[in-house]
C-alpha positions as a printed NumPy array, in Angstrom:
array([[ 70.176, -64.416,  14.643],
       [ 70.127, -67.779,  16.318],
       [ 72.972, -70.367,  16.382],
       [ 71.443, -72.16 ,  13.416],
       [ 73.175, -71.654,  10.047],
       [ 71.736, -68.675,   8.134],
       [ 71.04 , -70.745,   5.091],
       [ 68.752, -73.02 ,   7.177],
       [ 67.073, -70.016,   8.851],
       [ 66.306, -68.482,   5.431],
       [ 64.972, -71.67 ,   3.917],
       [ 62.824, -72.365,   7.049],
       [ 61.422, -68.702,   6.702],
       [ 60.692, -69.265,   3.067],
       [ 58.991, -72.591,   3.799],
       [ 56.856, -71.03 ,   6.534],
       [ 55.74 , -68.342,   4.094],
       [ 54.86 , -70.971,   1.413],
       [ 52.85 , -72.866,   3.961],
       [ 50.978, -69.661,   4.883],
       [ 50.215, -69.031,   1.209],
       [ 49.122, -72.557,   0.73 ],
       [ 46.757, -72.478,   3.749],
       [ 45.546, -68.897,   3.68 ],
       [ 45.324, -68.182,  -0.065],
       [ 43.843, -71.458,  -1.29 ],
       [ 40.5  , -69.906,  -2.193],
       [ 42.107, -66.926,  -3.931],
       [ 44.441, -69.2  ,  -5.915],
       [ 41.483, -71.346,  -6.933],
       [ 39.517, -68.203,  -8.008],
       [ 42.48 , -66.805,  -9.927],
       [ 43.013, -70.157, -11.754],
       [ 39.345, -70.171, -12.715],
       [ 39.443, -66.567, -13.939],
       [ 42.393, -67.407, -16.219],
       [ 40.722, -70.588, -17.413],
       [ 37.578, -68.713, -18.236],
       [ 39.662, -66.113, -20.193],
       [ 41.362, -68.859, -22.2  ],
       [ 38.096, -70.614, -22.908],
       [ 36.408, -67.42 , -24.015],
       [ 39.204, -66.506, -26.449],
       [ 40.932, -63.894, -24.324],
       [ 44.664, -63.342, -23.915],
       [ 46.849, -63.505, -20.818],
       [ 49.389, -60.925, -19.731],
       [ 51.715, -60.456, -16.741],
       [ 53.512, -57.375, -15.543],
       [ 55.91 , -56.7  , -12.789],
       [ 58.414, -53.865, -12.084],
       [ 61.954, -54.274, -10.74 ],
       [ 62.383, -57.57 ,  -8.921],
       [ 58.665, -58.11 ,  -9.126],
       [ 59.288, -58.61 , -12.834],
       [ 61.162, -61.803, -12.133],
       [ 57.946, -63.515, -11.129],
       [ 56.187, -62.183, -14.186],
       [ 58.909, -63.413, -16.538],
       [ 58.866, -66.806, -14.889],
       [ 55.408, -67.308, -16.415],
       [ 56.288, -66.494, -20.01 ],
       [ 57.571, -68.964, -22.679],
       [ 58.673, -71.639, -20.248],
       [ 58.575, -75.426, -20.103],
       [ 55.432, -76.6  , -18.314],
       [ 53.847, -73.164, -18.586],
       [ 50.885, -71.762, -20.42 ],
       [ 51.871, -70.714, -23.919],
       [ 49.247, -67.92 , -23.886],
       [ 51.005, -65.941, -21.074],
       [ 52.604, -62.807, -22.476],
       [ 54.855, -60.298, -20.69 ],
       [ 53.556, -56.752, -20.617],
       [ 56.854, -54.855, -20.76 ],
       [ 57.278, -51.276, -19.618],
       [ 60.603, -49.861, -20.842],
       [ 63.024, -49.168, -18.039],
       [ 61.289, -51.019, -15.317],
       [ 61.414, -54.704, -16.351],
       [ 64.354, -55.936, -14.369],
       [ 67.594, -54.317, -13.2  ],
       [ 69.374, -54.076, -16.561],
       [ 68.41 , -50.391, -16.983],
       [ 71.281, -47.977, -16.165],
       [ 71.51 , -46.543, -13.68 ],
       [ 69.465, -49.145, -11.754],
       [ 67.705, -46.58 ,  -9.602],
       [ 66.045, -45.182, -12.673],
       [ 63.754, -48.173, -12.75 ],
       [ 62.517, -47.344,  -9.241],
       [ 61.999, -43.774, -10.173],
       [ 59.933, -44.705, -13.225],
       [ 57.525, -46.726, -10.998],
       [ 56.536, -43.406,  -9.437],
       [ 55.756, -41.538, -12.716],
       [ 52.1  , -40.656, -13.251],
       [ 50.782, -41.422, -16.688],
       [ 53.293, -44.055, -17.657],
       [ 50.973, -46.992, -17.117],
       [ 48.171, -45.439, -19.169],
       [ 50.611, -44.717, -22.031],
       [ 51.83 , -48.254, -21.968],
       [ 48.332, -49.792, -21.921],
       [ 47.114, -47.498, -24.688],
       [ 49.897, -48.834, -26.895],
       [ 49.657, -52.479, -25.897],
       [ 47.594, -55.308, -27.403],
       [ 45.48 , -55.591, -24.29 ],
       [ 41.719, -55.385, -24.947],
       [ 38.436, -56.155, -23.239],
       [ 38.131, -59.764, -22.297],
       [ 41.813, -60.218, -21.563],
       [ 43.337, -60.942, -18.127],
       [ 46.344, -59.122, -16.634],
       [ 48.446, -60.299, -13.672],
       [ 50.014, -57.227, -11.981],
       [ 52.769, -58.161,  -9.597],
       [ 53.986, -55.51 ,  -7.161],
       [ 55.324, -56.414,  -3.712],
       [ 54.34 , -53.101,  -2.082],
       [ 51.501, -52.159,  -4.418],
       [ 52.078, -48.498,  -3.454],
       [ 53.71 , -46.926,  -6.487],
       [ 51.912, -44.993,  -9.135],
       [ 52.719, -47.52 , -11.87 ],
       [ 50.917, -50.664, -10.618],
       [ 48.005, -48.696,  -9.188],
       [ 47.428, -46.753, -12.413],
       [ 47.869, -49.914, -14.447],
       [ 45.149, -51.708, -12.593],
       [ 42.838, -48.681, -12.724],
       [ 43.319, -48.195, -16.47 ],
       [ 43.257, -51.871, -17.38 ],
       [ 39.915, -52.409, -15.701],
       [ 38.508, -49.304, -17.392],
       [ 39.443, -50.987, -20.703],
       [ 37.504, -54.115, -19.746],
       [ 40.496, -56.207, -18.744],
       [ 40.204, -58.405, -15.689],
       [ 43.035, -57.753, -13.169],
       [ 44.635, -60.107, -10.662],
       [ 46.917, -58.32 ,  -8.258],
       [ 49.762, -60.117,  -6.567],
       [ 51.108, -58.137,  -3.642],
       [ 51.836, -58.035,   0.03 ],
       [ 48.745, -56.669,   1.645],
       [ 50.669, -55.676,   4.78 ],
       [ 52.213, -52.71 ,   2.959],
       [ 48.775, -51.063,   2.662],
       [ 48.543, -50.709,   6.449],
       [ 52.2  , -49.875,   7.111],
       [ 53.23 , -47.485,   4.295],
       [ 51.848, -44.517,   2.476],
       [ 50.594, -44.821,  -1.078],
       [ 52.558, -42.991,  -3.728],
       [ 49.563, -42.706,  -6.083],
       [ 47.609, -39.48 ,  -6.129],
       [ 44.455, -41.327,  -5.017],
       [ 46.127, -42.608,  -1.859],
       [ 45.12 , -46.171,  -2.854],
       [ 47.089, -49.334,  -3.46 ],
       [ 47.146, -52.032,  -6.114],
       [ 44.933, -54.205,  -3.937],
       [ 42.131, -51.67 ,  -4.137],
       [ 41.741, -51.911,  -7.965],
       [ 41.748, -55.619,  -8.754],
       [ 39.174, -58.25 ,  -9.549],
       [ 41.079, -60.646,  -7.368],
       [ 44.031, -60.173,  -4.968],
       [ 46.711, -62.771,  -4.046],
       [ 48.551, -61.941,  -0.858],
       [ 52.166, -63.114,  -0.783],
       [ 52.399, -62.557,   3.048],
       [ 55.816, -60.9  ,   2.649],
       [ 56.696, -58.611,   5.596],
       [ 57.246, -54.914,   4.867],
       [ 60.904, -54.551,   3.905],
       [ 61.185, -57.988,   2.311],
       [ 64.035, -59.266,   4.535],
       [ 63.763, -62.445,   6.574],
       [ 66.97 , -62.416,   8.651],
       [ 68.754, -60.118,  11.098],
       [ 72.177, -60.323,  12.769],
       [ 73.557, -58.347,  15.653],
       [ 76.63 , -57.331,  13.58 ],
       [ 74.694, -56.424,  10.451],
       [ 73.096, -53.015,  10.466],
       [ 70.212, -53.845,   8.092],
       [ 67.879, -56.869,   7.759],
       [ 68.632, -59.138,   4.793],
       [ 67.699, -62.312,   2.832],
       [ 64.57 , -61.379,   0.799],
       [ 61.977, -64.07 ,   0.086],
       [ 59.512, -62.317,  -2.121],
       [ 60.773, -63.813,  -5.353],
       [ 60.663, -67.415,  -4.087],
       [ 57.155, -67.015,  -2.653],
       [ 55.61 , -65.024,  -5.416],
       [ 56.88 , -67.321,  -8.116],
       [ 55.548, -70.352,  -6.272],
       [ 52.225, -68.604,  -5.716],
       [ 51.864, -67.826,  -9.373],
       [ 52.857, -71.297, -10.499],
       [ 50.162, -72.623,  -8.158],
       [ 47.731, -70.413, -10.07 ],
       [ 48.994, -71.769, -13.431],
       [ 48.641, -75.331, -12.216],
       [ 45.03 , -74.546, -11.245],
       [ 44.346, -72.975, -14.609],
       [ 45.709, -75.917, -16.549],
       [ 43.768, -78.514, -14.496],
       [ 40.543, -76.409, -14.638],
       [ 40.729, -76.305, -18.4  ],
       [ 41.39 , -80.016, -18.565],
       [ 38.46 , -80.846, -16.324],
       [ 36.272, -78.824, -18.772],
       [ 37.42 , -81.022, -21.667],
       [ 39.755, -78.318, -23.011],
       [ 43.431, -79.208, -23.584],
       [ 45.463, -76.519, -21.894],
       [ 47.93 , -74.839, -24.224],
       [ 51.138, -75.903, -22.437],
       [ 54.685, -75.698, -23.58 ],
       [ 57.248, -78.503, -23.212],
       [ 60.942, -78.256, -22.596],
       [ 63.015, -77.761, -25.676],
       [ 65.589, -79.912, -24.04 ],
       [ 63.52 , -83.122, -24.31 ],
       [ 63.046, -85.041, -27.58 ],
       [ 60.111, -83.681, -29.535],
       [ 59.846, -80.518, -27.355],
       [ 60.491, -78.032, -30.205],
       [ 58.003, -79.689, -32.516],
       [ 55.283, -79.758, -29.746],
       [ 55.853, -76.086, -29.001],
       [ 55.803, -75.06 , -32.618],
       [ 52.414, -76.661, -33.048],
       [ 51.017, -74.979, -29.952],
       [ 52.332, -71.593, -30.928],
       [ 50.96 , -71.945, -34.427],
       [ 47.602, -72.952, -33.139],
       [ 47.367, -69.907, -30.809],
       [ 49.475, -67.476, -32.85 ],
       [ 46.796, -64.765, -32.555],
       [ 47.073, -64.86 , -28.761],
       [ 50.88 , -65.024, -28.38 ],
       [ 52.842, -61.848, -28.641],
       [ 56.366, -62.835, -27.666],
       [ 56.979, -64.275, -31.207],
       [ 56.229, -61.024, -33.001]])
C-alpha cells in the first residue's frame, strides 16, 4: 500500500473501474438498454436476480425512486442477501444443481420477458443453470459478471461453462478475480471490494439508457418518483395501477 490514505486509494480504484466500464462497455450498455426498452414496448416484464452480495445490485433496481416500475426481483430463498443463517448456507445453495430450474418453473417468468442475472464470478451452478433454463423458456437474458473469472477459475457447473456463455448480452464489470482492490504489508489478505459500487453503477447506466430509449420512441417510461417528495406517492400509485399486470412486488 502506498503512503496515500486507504480511503483515497479505494475511491481512485473504484473510479478507474467506472471509467473502464464507461469506455469499454458503452456498446453493451446501449444494447442492454435497447433490449429492455424493446421488452417494455412489446408488453414483456422485467426481472433481476443476484445471489449473495450480487443480490444488492439486483435489489437496487427494484421499487426505487428514479427507477423503472416494471423491474421485479426474482428471489431464490436462501440466497438473496446475507440474512440467511448461517450465512455460508447461501454460498452453498449457489452450487446446488436443479435449484434454478425449480425457481424458474414456479416463477411468473414467461417467453417475451427479460431477466438480468448478476453474478460476479458467473461460475456457480445457480446463475449458469438459470441462464440456460430462462433462455429455453423464451426469456432474454442479460448477464452481468466479471469475464476475468472465466479464464482464471474453474466452473462449478456440470457443463464446465459460465454465465457469460448462456446470455443474449453480457456486461463485464471488469472486477479482478477475488474482488479486493487494496493490499497492505501488514494485512494477510487483500481487501476493499468494489464490485457492488461498479455493478450498481453499470446497471443504473442500463436503466438510464432504457428510459431515454423509450422516451425517444414516444413512449413514457414507467418511472417511480421518491415517496419523500410532494406528490410522489400519488404518482407511484398511478404508475403501479397502470402496469399492475407487470409488477409483482405488490402481490
